[in-house]
Amino acid sequence: MSSQDSSDGQQCPLVVVGETGFQVSDEVYTVTIGATVPTGFENTAAEEVQEKIGANAKISKDRGRIYFQITTDKLSQVHHLRSVDNLFVVVEEYDNYQFKDSKEETLEDLQKLASKLPWSDALKVWNMNTTLKKKRGPHRQPQGPRGRGRGKANKVTLETDTMQTETIETDTVVTDTVVTDTVETDAIDTVETLTTQEEELELEAPTADQGEGAGGVRTPALEILGEQQEVPGQELGAKVLKFRVTCNRAGDKHSFSSNEAARDFGGAVQELFQWKADMTKFDIEVLLNIHNVEMVIGIALTEESLHRRNITHFGPTTLRSTLCYGMLRLCKPQASDVILDPMCGTGAIPLEGAIEWQQAFYLAGDNNDMAVSRTVNNICHIQKKRRDKGSISGLPIDTVQWDLCHLPMRTSSVDIIITDMPFGKRMGSRKNNWDLYPSCLKEMARVTRPGSGKAVILTQDKKCFQKAISRMGGLWRKHHTVWVNVGGLHAGVFLLKRTLGIFGQIAEDSREGKESKPHEEKPGEERKKE
């Protein structure tokens, strides 16, 4: 069919080899890559794409996603981006898809759409990506949605239909911590999608005892993509690919649910390619991203989120590495900067900085001995990986246990402070934050260089933070705020700049943290007094 042909009218150069079912030529062409990023840091991710790949990224109206075009010879560079969580290649995108008012008509349209999409280039990119992953070495086995999809054979795990309104953050359904629904069905083979299980993709050709797909079974996708004749290598046996469809939907004007869209579109994809549905051990994951009238169909290029890259010893509030990268990039670390995380937790922030900005020096500390231990273990893990790859240089990072309100550091000795303050939920309490935040901000001001020092603070306890920073006008100036989603919580990343005020010579230094408690003064009354 015409939608599967290349631009010059020639059929796609596909041949059957190995377990993946087909292989492509070495031609270079342009494709669109989609990436999910921490919400609020879309512009930061776009800047990184421009800087490292030279591509202009488009920020989606659906928060937490960007799109950019690359030539296929740059595919490997995409996996080195530090600000993206998940990657996918775009099959087709619609800026104004006309959804019908009737649910039945809409789902019927989605079924018909599957056979009209230009799958060819996206599948070739997926195949290239599979080859790249083999070269990089084995990864952990993909598990699908956490804690689900491992039950009886007549159960199918589909994306949750939680994104009903504009106010719901979309990244709650695109990360590997997504909540999913388990739907009873008699037709399990109609709703799966694809993402490679690398352990199953061996370099050798499959033997007859390797299960379904071996023994010379022709992959039906080749016929759809234009390969009609018998081709050399077919006798080696082509693997019947396993797939699933994942639907991420945002908007409150749709007549259908995410589950229904994934089920019907997935059934049409299965009928089109004759792939086998498998929700947990899938080869390919087809993505159906819907945001109001926008719709993007894609094929996943990552098996698990890239944000888990640095951490092996997790704590109760471990930050995503991609979010840490965004916070670090806000303050633009320079060579020889001393960068401090006084509440390091598992060390996610200083680890990300030490890997990406190696010319600075990082200090990680915490008052909790278990947190310090986790940080040390995570640093040792990265050091070992670097040694295994032949790197002889260590990471410019040190770890200390301390009282974060009485840091064992000289006054005006730190260039940048980056930290995740306790939200008062899983760590600490809202009540304690009213004393903790002012004390911490004063101590941070003491050790930071006047005039040039910066602080990047992440907190969900915005009211307490705003109150504390309002009383620090002589020490800190709030310069910029990025609103982010952290595990479903609406939090703020605050960029502060240190004033020229000399610590110990201004009124803010003598105020006790307890004076800023909300029941003693209202912000308006305080401003009048000052």
Short mmCIF file of N, CA and C in Angstrom, two decimals, residues 463-522:
data_model
loop_
_atom_site.label_atom_id
_atom_site.label_comp_id
_atom_site.label_asym_id
_atom_site.label_seq_id
_atom_site.Cartn_x
_atom_site.Cartn_y
_atom_site.Cartn_z
N LYS A 463 4.50 26.66 50.73
CA LYS A 463 4.09 27.71 51.65
C LYS A 463 5.17 27.98 52.69
N CYS A 464 5.70 26.91 53.26
CA CYS A 464 6.75 27.05 54.28
C CYS A 464 8.00 27.65 53.66
N PHE A 465 8.36 27.21 52.47
CA PHE A 465 9.57 27.72 51.83
C PHE A 465 9.43 29.20 51.49
N GLN A 466 8.28 29.57 50.93
CA GLN A 466 8.07 30.96 50.56
C GLN A 466 8.15 31.86 51.79
N LYS A 467 7.59 31.40 52.90
CA LYS A 467 7.63 32.17 54.14
C LYS A 467 9.07 32.32 54.63
N ALA A 468 9.82 31.21 54.58
CA ALA A 468 11.20 31.25 55.06
C ALA A 468 12.06 32.15 54.19
N ILE A 469 11.89 32.07 52.87
CA ILE A 469 12.74 32.86 51.98
C ILE A 469 12.37 34.34 52.03
N SER A 470 11.10 34.64 52.37
CA SER A 470 10.70 36.05 52.46
C SER A 470 11.40 36.74 53.63
N ARG A 471 11.82 35.97 54.63
CA ARG A 471 12.52 36.53 55.78
C ARG A 471 14.03 36.56 55.57
N MET A 472 14.45 36.12 54.38
CA MET A 472 15.89 36.07 54.08
C MET A 472 16.25 37.05 52.98
N GLY A 473 15.51 38.14 52.88
CA GLY A 473 15.72 39.09 51.80
C GLY A 473 17.12 39.67 51.76
N GLY A 474 17.79 39.76 52.91
CA GLY A 474 19.13 40.29 52.93
C GLY A 474 20.19 39.29 52.54
N LEU A 475 19.79 38.00 52.43
CA LEU A 475 20.75 36.94 52.12
C LEU A 475 20.48 36.28 50.77
N TRP A 476 19.21 36.08 50.44
CA TRP A 476 18.84 35.37 49.22
C TRP A 476 17.83 36.18 48.41
N ARG A 477 17.95 36.08 47.08
CA ARG A 477 16.96 36.63 46.16
C ARG A 477 16.44 35.50 45.28
N LYS A 478 15.13 35.34 45.23
CA LYS A 478 14.55 34.31 44.36
C LYS A 478 14.61 34.79 42.91
N HIS A 479 15.26 34.00 42.07
CA HIS A 479 15.52 34.43 40.69
C HIS A 479 14.59 33.75 39.69
N HIS A 480 14.29 32.48 39.90
CA HIS A 480 13.51 31.73 38.92
C HIS A 480 12.87 30.52 39.60
N THR A 481 11.68 30.12 39.11
CA THR A 481 10.99 28.94 39.65
C THR A 481 10.54 28.04 38.51
N VAL A 482 10.78 26.75 38.65
CA VAL A 482 10.30 25.74 37.70
C VAL A 482 9.35 24.83 38.46
N TRP A 483 8.12 24.71 37.96
CA TRP A 483 7.13 23.86 38.62
C TRP A 483 7.20 22.46 38.02
N VAL A 484 7.36 21.46 38.86
CA VAL A 484 7.59 20.10 38.40
C VAL A 484 6.62 19.14 39.08
N ASN A 485 6.56 17.93 38.52
CA ASN A 485 5.76 16.86 39.11
C ASN A 485 6.72 15.82 39.66
N VAL A 486 6.65 15.58 40.95
CA VAL A 486 7.52 14.60 41.60
C VAL A 486 6.65 13.52 42.22
N GLY A 487 6.56 12.38 41.55
CA GLY A 487 5.74 11.29 42.08
C GLY A 487 4.29 11.67 42.27
N GLY A 488 3.76 12.52 41.39
CA GLY A 488 2.37 12.96 41.49
C GLY A 488 2.18 14.18 42.37
N LEU A 489 3.23 14.69 42.98
CA LEU A 489 3.15 15.88 43.83
C LEU A 489 3.61 17.11 43.06
N HIS A 490 2.87 18.19 43.20
CA HIS A 490 3.21 19.44 42.54
C HIS A 490 4.26 20.17 43.37
N ALA A 491 5.48 20.21 42.86
CA ALA A 491 6.58 20.79 43.61
C ALA A 491 7.23 21.92 42.83
N GLY A 492 8.09 22.66 43.50
CA GLY A 492 8.79 23.77 42.87
C GLY A 492 10.29 23.60 42.96
N VAL A 493 10.99 23.95 41.89
CA VAL A 493 12.44 24.04 41.91
C VAL A 493 12.79 25.53 41.90
N PHE A 494 13.36 26.02 42.98
CA PHE A 494 13.60 27.45 43.17
C PHE A 494 15.09 27.75 42.97
N LEU A 495 15.38 28.65 42.03
CA LEU A 495 16.74 29.12 41.83
C LEU A 495 16.94 30.40 42.62
N LEU A 496 17.83 30.35 43.59
CA LEU A 496 18.11 31.50 44.45
C LEU A 496 19.51 32.03 44.14
N LYS A 497 19.69 33.32 44.31
CA LYS A 497 21.01 33.92 44.15
C LYS A 497 21.39 34.63 45.45
N ARG A 498 22.63 34.42 45.83
CA ARG A 498 23.13 35.00 47.08
C ARG A 498 23.37 36.49 46.89
N THR A 499 22.87 37.28 47.84
CA THR A 499 23.07 38.73 47.78
C THR A 499 24.51 39.07 48.21
N LEU A 500 24.84 40.34 48.15
CA LEU A 500 26.15 40.80 48.58
C LEU A 500 26.24 40.96 50.10
N GLY A 501 25.11 40.72 50.78
CA GLY A 501 25.07 40.88 52.23
C GLY A 501 26.08 39.99 52.93
N ILE A 502 26.82 40.55 53.87
CA ILE A 502 27.81 39.80 54.64
C ILE A 502 27.12 39.08 55.79
N PHE A 503 27.30 37.78 55.85
CA PHE A 503 26.65 37.00 56.89
C PHE A 503 27.12 37.47 58.27
N GLY A 504 26.16 37.65 59.18
CA GLY A 504 26.46 38.10 60.54
C GLY A 504 26.33 39.59 60.73
N GLN A 505 26.06 40.32 59.62
CA GLN A 505 25.98 41.78 59.73
C GLN A 505 24.62 42.32 59.30
N ILE A 506 23.64 41.42 59.10
CA ILE A 506 22.30 41.88 58.70
C ILE A 506 21.27 41.29 59.64
N ALA A 507 20.08 41.89 59.65
CA ALA A 507 19.06 41.55 60.65
C ALA A 507 18.59 40.11 60.53
N GLU A 508 18.55 39.55 59.29
CA GLU A 508 18.01 38.21 59.10
C GLU A 508 18.77 37.15 59.91
N ASP A 509 20.04 37.41 60.19
CA ASP A 509 20.86 36.40 60.86
C ASP A 509 20.42 36.14 62.29
N SER A 510 19.81 37.12 62.94
CA SER A 510 19.49 36.98 64.36
C SER A 510 18.10 36.46 64.60
N ARG A 511 17.30 36.31 63.54
CA ARG A 511 15.93 35.85 63.72
C ARG A 511 15.88 34.35 63.92
N GLU A 512 15.08 33.91 64.85
CA GLU A 512 14.93 32.49 65.09
C GLU A 512 13.91 31.92 64.11
N GLY A 513 14.12 30.66 63.74
CA GLY A 513 13.20 30.03 62.79
C GLY A 513 11.78 29.97 63.31
N LYS A 514 11.62 29.89 64.66
CA LYS A 514 10.27 29.76 65.20
C LYS A 514 9.44 31.01 64.96
N GLU A 515 10.08 32.17 64.71
CA GLU A 515 9.32 33.39 64.49
C GLU A 515 8.57 33.36 63.16
N SER A 516 8.91 32.45 62.30
CA SER A 516 8.27 32.41 60.99
C SER A 516 7.12 31.43 60.91
N LYS A 517 6.69 30.90 62.07
CA LYS A 517 5.59 29.94 62.03
C LYS A 517 4.31 30.64 61.63
N PRO A 518 3.45 29.95 60.86
CA PRO A 518 2.29 30.61 60.26
C PRO A 518 1.26 31.10 61.26
N HIS A 519 1.17 30.48 62.44
CA HIS A 519 0.11 30.89 63.37
C HIS A 519 0.50 32.14 64.16
N GLU A 520 1.78 32.60 64.02
CA GLU A 520 2.19 33.76 64.79
C GLU A 520 2.01 35.05 64.01
N GLU A 521 2.25 35.00 62.70
CA GLU A 521 2.11 36.19 61.86
C GLU A 521 1.64 35.80 60.49
N LYS A 522 0.87 36.62 59.87
CA LYS A 522 0.49 36.43 58.48
C LYS A 522 1.50 37.17 57.61
#
